[in-house]
PDB file of C-alpha atoms in Angstrom:
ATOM      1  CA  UNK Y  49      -9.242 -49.877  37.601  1.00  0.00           C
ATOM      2  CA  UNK Y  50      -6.186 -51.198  35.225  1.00  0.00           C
ATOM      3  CA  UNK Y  51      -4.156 -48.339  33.683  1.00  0.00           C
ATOM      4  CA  UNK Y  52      -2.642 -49.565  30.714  1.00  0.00           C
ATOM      5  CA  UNK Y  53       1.409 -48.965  30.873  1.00  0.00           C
ATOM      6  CA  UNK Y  54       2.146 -46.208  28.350  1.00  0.00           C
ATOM      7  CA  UNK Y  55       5.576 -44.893  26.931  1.00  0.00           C
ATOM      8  CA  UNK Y  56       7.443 -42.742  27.310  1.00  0.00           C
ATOM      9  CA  UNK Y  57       5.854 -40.318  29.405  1.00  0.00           C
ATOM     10  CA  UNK Y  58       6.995 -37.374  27.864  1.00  0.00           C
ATOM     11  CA  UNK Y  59       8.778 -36.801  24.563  1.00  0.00           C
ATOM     12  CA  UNK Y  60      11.035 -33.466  23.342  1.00  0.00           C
ATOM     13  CA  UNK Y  61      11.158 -33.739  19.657  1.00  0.00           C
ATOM     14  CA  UNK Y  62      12.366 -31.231  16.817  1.00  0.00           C
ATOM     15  CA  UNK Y  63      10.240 -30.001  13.869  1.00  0.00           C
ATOM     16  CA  UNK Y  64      10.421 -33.142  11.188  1.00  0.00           C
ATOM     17  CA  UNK Y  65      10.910 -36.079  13.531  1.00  0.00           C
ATOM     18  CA  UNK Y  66       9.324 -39.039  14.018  1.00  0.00           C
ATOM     19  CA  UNK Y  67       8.049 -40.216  16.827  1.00  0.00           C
ATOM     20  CA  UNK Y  68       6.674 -43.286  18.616  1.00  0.00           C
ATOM     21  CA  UNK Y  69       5.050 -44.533  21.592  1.00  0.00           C
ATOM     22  CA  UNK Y  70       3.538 -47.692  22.677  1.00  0.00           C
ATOM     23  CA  UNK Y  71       0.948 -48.644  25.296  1.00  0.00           C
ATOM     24  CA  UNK Y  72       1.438 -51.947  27.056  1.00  0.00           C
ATOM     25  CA  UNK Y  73      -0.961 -54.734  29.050  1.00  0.00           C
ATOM     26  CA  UNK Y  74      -0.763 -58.103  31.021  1.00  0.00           C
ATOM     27  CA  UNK Y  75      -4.584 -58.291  29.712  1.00  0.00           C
ATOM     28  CA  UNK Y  76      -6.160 -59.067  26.330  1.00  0.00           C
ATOM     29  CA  UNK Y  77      -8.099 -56.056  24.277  1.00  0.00           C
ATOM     30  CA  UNK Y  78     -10.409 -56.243  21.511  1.00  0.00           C
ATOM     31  CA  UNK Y  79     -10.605 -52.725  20.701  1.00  0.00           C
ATOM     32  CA  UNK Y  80      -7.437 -49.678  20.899  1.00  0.00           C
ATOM     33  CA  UNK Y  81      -8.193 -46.578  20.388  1.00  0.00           C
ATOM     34  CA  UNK Y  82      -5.351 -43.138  19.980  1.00  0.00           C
ATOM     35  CA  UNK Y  83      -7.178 -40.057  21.074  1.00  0.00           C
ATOM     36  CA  UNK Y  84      -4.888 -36.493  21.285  1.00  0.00           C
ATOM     37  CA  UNK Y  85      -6.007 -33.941  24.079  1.00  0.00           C
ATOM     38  CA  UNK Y  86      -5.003 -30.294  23.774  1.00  0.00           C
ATOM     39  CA  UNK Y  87      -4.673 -28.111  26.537  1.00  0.00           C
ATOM     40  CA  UNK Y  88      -8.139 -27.479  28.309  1.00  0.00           C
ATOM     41  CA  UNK Y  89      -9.811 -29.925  25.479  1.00  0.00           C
ATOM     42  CA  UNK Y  90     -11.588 -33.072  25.300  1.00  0.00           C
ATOM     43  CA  UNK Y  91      -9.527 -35.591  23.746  1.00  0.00           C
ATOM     44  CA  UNK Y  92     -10.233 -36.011  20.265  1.00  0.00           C
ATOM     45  CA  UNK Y  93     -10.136 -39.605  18.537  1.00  0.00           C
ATOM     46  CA  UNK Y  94      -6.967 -40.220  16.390  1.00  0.00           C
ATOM     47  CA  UNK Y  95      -7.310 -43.437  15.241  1.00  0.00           C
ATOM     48  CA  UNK Y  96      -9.550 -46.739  15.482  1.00  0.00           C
ATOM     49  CA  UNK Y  97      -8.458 -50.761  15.908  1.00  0.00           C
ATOM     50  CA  UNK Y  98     -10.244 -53.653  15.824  1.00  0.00           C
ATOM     51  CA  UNK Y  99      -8.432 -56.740  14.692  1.00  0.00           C
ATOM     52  CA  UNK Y 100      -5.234 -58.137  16.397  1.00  0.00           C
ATOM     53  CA  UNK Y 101      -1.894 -57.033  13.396  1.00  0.00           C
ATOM     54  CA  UNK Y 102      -4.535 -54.159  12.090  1.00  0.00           C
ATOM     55  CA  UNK Y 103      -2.202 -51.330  11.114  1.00  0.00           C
ATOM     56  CA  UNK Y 104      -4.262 -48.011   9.713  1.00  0.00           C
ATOM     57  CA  UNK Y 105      -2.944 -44.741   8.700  1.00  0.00           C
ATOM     58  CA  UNK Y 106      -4.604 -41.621   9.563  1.00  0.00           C
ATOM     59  CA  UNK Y 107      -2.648 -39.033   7.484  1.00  0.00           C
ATOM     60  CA  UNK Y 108       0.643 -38.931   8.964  1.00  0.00           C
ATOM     61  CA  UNK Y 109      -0.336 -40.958  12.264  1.00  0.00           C
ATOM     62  CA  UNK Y 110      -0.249 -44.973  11.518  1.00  0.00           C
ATOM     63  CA  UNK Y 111      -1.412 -47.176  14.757  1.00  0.00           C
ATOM     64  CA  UNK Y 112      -1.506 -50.790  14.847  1.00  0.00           C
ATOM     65  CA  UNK Y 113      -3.014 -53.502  16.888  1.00  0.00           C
ATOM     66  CA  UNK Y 114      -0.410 -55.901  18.592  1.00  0.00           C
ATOM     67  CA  UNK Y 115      -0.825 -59.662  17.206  1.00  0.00           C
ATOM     68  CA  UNK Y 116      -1.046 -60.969  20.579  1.00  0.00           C
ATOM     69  CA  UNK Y 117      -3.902 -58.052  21.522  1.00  0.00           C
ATOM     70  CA  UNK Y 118      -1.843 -56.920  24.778  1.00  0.00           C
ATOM     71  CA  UNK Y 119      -0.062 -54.130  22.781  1.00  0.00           C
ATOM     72  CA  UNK Y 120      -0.747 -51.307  20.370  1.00  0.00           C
ATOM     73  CA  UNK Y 121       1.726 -48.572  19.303  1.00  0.00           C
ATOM     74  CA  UNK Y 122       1.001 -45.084  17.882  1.00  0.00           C
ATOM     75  CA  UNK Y 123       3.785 -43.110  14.897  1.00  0.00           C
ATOM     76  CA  UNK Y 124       3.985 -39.655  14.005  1.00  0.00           C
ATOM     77  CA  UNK Y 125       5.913 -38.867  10.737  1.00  0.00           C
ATOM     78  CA  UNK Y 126       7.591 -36.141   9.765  1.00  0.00           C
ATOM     79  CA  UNK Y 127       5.927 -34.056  13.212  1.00  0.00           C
ATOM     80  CA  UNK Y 128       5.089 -30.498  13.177  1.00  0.00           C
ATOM     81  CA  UNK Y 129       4.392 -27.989  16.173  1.00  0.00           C
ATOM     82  CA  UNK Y 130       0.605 -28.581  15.839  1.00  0.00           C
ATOM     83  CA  UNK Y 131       1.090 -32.042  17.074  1.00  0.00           C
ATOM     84  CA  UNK Y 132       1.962 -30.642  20.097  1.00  0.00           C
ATOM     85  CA  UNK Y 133      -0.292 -32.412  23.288  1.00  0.00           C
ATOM     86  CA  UNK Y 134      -1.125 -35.758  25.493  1.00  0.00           C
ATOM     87  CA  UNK Y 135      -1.376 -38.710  23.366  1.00  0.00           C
ATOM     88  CA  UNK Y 136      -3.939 -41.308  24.998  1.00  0.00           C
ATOM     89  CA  UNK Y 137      -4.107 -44.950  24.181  1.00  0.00           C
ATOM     90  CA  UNK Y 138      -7.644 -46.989  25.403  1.00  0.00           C
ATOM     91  CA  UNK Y 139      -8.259 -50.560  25.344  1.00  0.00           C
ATOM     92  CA  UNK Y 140     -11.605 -51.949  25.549  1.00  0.00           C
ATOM     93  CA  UNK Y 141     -11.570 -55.785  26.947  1.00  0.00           C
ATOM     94  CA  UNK Y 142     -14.010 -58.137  26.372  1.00  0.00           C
ATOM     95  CA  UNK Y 143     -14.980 -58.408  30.147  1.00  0.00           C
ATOM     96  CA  UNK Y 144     -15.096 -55.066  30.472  1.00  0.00           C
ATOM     97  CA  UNK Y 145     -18.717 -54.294  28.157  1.00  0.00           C
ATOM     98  CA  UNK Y 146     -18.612 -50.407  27.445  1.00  0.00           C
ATOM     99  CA  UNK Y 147     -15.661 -49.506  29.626  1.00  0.00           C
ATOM    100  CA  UNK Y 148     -12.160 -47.977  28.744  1.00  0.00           C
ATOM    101  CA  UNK Y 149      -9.211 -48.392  30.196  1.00  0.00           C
ATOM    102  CA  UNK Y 150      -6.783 -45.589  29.336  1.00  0.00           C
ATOM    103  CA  UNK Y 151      -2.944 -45.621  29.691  1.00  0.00           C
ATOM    104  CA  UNK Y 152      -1.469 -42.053  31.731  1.00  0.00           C
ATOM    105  CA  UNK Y 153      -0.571 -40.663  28.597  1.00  0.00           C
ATOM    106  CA  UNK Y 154       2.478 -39.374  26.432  1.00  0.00           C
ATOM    107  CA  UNK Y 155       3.024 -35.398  26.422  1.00  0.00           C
ATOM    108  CA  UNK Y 156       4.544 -34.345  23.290  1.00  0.00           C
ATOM    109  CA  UNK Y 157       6.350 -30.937  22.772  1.00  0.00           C
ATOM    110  CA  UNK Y 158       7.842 -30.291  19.224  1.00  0.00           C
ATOM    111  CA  UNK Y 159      10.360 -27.661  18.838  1.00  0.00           C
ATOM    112  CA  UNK Y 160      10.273 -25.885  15.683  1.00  0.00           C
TER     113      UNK Y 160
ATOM    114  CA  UNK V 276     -23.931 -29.774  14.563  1.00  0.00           C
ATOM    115  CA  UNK V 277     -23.513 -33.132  16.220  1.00  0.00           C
ATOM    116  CA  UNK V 278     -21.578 -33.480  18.801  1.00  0.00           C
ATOM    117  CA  UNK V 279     -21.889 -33.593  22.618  1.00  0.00           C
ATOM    118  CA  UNK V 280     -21.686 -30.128  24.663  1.00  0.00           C
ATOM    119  CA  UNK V 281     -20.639 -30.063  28.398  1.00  0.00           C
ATOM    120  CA  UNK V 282     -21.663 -26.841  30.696  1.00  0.00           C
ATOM    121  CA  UNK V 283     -19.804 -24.529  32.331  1.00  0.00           C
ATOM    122  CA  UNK V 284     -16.004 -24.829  31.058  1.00  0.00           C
ATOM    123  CA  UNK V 285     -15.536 -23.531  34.531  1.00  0.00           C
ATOM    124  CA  UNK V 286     -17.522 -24.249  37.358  1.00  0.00           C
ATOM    125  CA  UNK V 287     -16.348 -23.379  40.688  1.00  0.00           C
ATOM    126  CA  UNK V 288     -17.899 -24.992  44.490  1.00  0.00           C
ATOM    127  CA  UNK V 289     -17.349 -23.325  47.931  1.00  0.00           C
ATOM    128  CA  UNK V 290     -16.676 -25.793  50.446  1.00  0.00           C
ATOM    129  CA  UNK V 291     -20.158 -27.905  51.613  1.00  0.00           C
ATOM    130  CA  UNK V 292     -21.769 -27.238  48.325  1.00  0.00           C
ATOM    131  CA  UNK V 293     -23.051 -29.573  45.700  1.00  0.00           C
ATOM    132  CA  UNK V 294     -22.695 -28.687  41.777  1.00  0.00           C
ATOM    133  CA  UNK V 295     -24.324 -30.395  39.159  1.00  0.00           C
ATOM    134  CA  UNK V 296     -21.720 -30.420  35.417  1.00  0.00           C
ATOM    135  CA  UNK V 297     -24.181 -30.683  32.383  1.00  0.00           C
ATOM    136  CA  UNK V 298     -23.755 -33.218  29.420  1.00  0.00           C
ATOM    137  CA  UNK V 299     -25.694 -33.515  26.134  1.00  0.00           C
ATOM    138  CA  UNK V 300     -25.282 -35.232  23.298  1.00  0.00           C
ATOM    139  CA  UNK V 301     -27.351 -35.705  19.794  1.00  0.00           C
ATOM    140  CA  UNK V 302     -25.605 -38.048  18.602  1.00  0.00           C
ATOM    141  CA  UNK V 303     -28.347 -40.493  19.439  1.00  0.00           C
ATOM    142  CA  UNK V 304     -25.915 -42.676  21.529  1.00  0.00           C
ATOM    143  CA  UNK V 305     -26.708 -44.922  23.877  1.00  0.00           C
ATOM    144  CA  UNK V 306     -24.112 -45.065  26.103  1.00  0.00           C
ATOM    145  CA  UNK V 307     -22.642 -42.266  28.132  1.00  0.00           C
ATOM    146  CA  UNK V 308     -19.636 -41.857  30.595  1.00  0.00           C
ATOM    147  CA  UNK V 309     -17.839 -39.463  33.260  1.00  0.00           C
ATOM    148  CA  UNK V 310     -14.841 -39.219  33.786  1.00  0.00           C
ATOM    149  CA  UNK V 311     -11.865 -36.957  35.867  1.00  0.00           C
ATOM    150  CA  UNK V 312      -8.735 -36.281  34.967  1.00  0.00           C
ATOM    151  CA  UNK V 313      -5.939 -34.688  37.739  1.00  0.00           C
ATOM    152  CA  UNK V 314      -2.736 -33.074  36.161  1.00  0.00           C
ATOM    153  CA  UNK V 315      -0.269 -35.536  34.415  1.00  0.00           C
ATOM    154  CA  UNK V 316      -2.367 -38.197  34.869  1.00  0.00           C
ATOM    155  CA  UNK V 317      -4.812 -40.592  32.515  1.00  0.00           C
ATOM    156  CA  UNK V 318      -9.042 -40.807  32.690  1.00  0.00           C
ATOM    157  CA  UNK V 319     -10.482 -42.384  35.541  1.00  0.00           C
ATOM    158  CA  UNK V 320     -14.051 -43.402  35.283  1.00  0.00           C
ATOM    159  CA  UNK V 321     -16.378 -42.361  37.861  1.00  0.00           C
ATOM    160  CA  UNK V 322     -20.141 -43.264  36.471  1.00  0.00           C
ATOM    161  CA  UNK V 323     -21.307 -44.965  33.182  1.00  0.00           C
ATOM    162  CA  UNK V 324     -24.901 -45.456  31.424  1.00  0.00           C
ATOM    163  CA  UNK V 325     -25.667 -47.675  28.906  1.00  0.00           C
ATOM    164  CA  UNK V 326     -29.251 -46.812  28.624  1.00  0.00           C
ATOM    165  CA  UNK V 327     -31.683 -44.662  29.951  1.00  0.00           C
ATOM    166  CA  UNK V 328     -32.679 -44.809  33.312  1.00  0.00           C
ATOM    167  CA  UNK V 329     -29.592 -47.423  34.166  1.00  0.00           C
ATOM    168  CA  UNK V 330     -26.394 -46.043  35.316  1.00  0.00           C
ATOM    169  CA  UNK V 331     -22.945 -47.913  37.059  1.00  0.00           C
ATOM    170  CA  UNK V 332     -20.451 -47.070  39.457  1.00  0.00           C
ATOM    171  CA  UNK V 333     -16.777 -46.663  37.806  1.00  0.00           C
ATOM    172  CA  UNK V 334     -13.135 -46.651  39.431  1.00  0.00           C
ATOM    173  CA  UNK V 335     -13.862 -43.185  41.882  1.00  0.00           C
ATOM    174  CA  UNK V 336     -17.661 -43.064  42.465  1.00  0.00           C
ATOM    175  CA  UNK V 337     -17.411 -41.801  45.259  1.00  0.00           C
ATOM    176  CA  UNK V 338     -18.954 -38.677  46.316  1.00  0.00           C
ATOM    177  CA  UNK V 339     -20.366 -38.320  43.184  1.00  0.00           C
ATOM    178  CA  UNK V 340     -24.144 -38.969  41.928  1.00  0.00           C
ATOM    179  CA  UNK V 341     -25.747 -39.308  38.438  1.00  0.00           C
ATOM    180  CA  UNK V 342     -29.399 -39.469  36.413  1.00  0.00           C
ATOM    181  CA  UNK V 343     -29.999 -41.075  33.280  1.00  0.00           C
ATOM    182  CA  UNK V 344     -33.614 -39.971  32.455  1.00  0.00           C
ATOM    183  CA  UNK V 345     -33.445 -38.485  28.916  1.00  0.00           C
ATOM    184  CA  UNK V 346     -31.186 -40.387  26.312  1.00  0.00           C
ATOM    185  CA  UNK V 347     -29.613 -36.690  25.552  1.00  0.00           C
ATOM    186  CA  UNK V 348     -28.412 -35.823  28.701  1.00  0.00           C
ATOM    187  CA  UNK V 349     -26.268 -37.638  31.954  1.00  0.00           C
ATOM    188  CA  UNK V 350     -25.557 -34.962  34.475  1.00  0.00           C
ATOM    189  CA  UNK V 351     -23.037 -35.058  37.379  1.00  0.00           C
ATOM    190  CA  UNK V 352     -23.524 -33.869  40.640  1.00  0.00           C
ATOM    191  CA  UNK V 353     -20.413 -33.798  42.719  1.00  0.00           C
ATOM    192  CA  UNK V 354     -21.269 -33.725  46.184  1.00  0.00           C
ATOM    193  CA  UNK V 355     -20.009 -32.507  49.469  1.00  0.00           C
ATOM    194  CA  UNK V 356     -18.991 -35.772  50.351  1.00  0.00           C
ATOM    195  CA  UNK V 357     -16.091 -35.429  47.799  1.00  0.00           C
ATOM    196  CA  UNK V 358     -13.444 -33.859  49.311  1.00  0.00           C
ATOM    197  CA  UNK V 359     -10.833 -33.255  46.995  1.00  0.00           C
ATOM    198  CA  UNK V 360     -13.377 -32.216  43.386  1.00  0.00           C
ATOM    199  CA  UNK V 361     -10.531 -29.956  41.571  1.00  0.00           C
ATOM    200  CA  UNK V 362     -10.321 -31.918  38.556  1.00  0.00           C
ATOM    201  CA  UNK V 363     -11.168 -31.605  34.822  1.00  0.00           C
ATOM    202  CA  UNK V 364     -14.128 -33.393  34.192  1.00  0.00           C
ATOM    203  CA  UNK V 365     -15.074 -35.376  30.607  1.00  0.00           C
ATOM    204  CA  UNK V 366     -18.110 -36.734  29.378  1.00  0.00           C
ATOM    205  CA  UNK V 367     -18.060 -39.272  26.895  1.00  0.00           C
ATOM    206  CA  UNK V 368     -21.222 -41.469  24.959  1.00  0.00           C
ATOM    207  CA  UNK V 369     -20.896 -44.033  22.053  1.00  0.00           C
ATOM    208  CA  UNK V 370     -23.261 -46.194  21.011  1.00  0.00           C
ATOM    209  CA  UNK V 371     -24.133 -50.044  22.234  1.00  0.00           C
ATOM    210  CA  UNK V 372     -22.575 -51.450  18.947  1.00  0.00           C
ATOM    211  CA  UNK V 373     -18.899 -49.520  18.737  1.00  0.00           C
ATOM    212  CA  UNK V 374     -15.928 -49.595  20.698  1.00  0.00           C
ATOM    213  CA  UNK V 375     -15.191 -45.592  20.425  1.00  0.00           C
ATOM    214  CA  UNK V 376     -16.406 -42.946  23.019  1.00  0.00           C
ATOM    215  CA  UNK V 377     -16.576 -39.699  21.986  1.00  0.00           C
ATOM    216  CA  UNK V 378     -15.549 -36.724  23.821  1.00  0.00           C
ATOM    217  CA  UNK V 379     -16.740 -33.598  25.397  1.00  0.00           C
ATOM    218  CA  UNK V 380     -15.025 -30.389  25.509  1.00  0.00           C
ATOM    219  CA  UNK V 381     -14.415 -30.734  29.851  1.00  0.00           C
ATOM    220  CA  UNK V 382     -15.661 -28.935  32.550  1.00  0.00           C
ATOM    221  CA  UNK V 383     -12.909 -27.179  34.960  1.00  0.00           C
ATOM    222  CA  UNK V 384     -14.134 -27.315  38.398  1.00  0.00           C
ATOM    223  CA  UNK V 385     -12.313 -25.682  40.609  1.00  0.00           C
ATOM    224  CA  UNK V 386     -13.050 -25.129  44.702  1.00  0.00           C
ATOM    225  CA  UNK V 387     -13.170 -21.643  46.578  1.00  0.00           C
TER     226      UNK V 387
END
């Protein structure tokens, strides 16, 4: 199936940075999703979009949904070492019914 | 608790032998998914169900079989036929009228 194209890969960051990362499609989405997986974890759903421009905050995360629905990107403010993992982004296309397609993934380490 | 539990964490197969990796959720979703995931890289789907006793191949069916016969519960069996099953395996369900799958804690299967 389509992986979505997902930057960067990996990301070294100090304590208090922001950070940013962007997922990336030749194909339209109706739904992106930002789920965080911790080592030997499920992932665990970060944030939620539904409408193309819809930008939502989840504490210090804020994800929004590309205007033209092939793009979504993901911020972390202000990081701290807890934030530490594999950020996933997941589309779900219209032709697609159920199904996800996930981009590879950005590993995060933050240096305190 | 809600939620959705996968058994083992850790599973291991000896070569020729089939394993089955439990899911269960009470979340009362409809829709339920498997998925593996190899080091460094992103989910790939390998069997989906949107309702009971109805089930779909994904991206890497292959060697892999599923049931659907309780809403609750969509087990894996990986089979002989797969020759390469090291992998960290993810359940997922949601239900028929959201766009967000929720995640299992994994299943580690490794081969002797």
């Amino acid at each position: 199936g389509q992986q979505l194209n997902q930057s960067p890969q990996s990301m070294f960051i100090q304590e208090g940075e922001d950070v940013s990362m962007n997922c990336t499609s030749s194909s339209i989405f109706n739904t992106w999703l930002w789920y965080k997986q911790d080592p030997g974890e499920g992932p665990v759903l970060l944030i939620a979009l539904y409408k193309a421009g819809e930008l939502t905050s989840n504490g210090r995360l804020t994800a929004q949904f590309g205007i033209t629905r092939k793009d979504s990107f993901l911020n972390i403010s202000a990081s701290i070492p807890s934030d530490v993992g594999i950020y996933f982004c997941a589309g779900q296309r219209e032709t697609s019914g159920s199904r996800l397609t996930f981009g590879e993934g950005t590993q995060l380490t933050v240096n305190p | 608790d809600g939620g959705i539990t996968q058994s083992p964490k850790y599973l291991f197969r000896k070569e020729g032998q089939n394993v089955t990796l439990s899911c269960e959720q009470n979340l009362n979703h409809d829709a339920m998914y498997w998925y593996r995931q190899d080091p460094g890289q992103g989910l790939r789907l390998i069997y989906y169900s949107q309702i009971v006793n109805d089930f779909q191949k994904g991206d890497i069916a292959e060697g892999y079989s599923v049931s659907r016969e309780k809403k609750e519960s969509f087990p894996l069996t990986v089979t002989s036929a797969q020759k390469n099953p090291t992998a960290f395996y993810l359940c997922a369900s949601r239900t028929t009228s959201g766009g967000t799958q929720y995640f299992g804690p994994g299943t580690r299967l490794l081969v002797l």
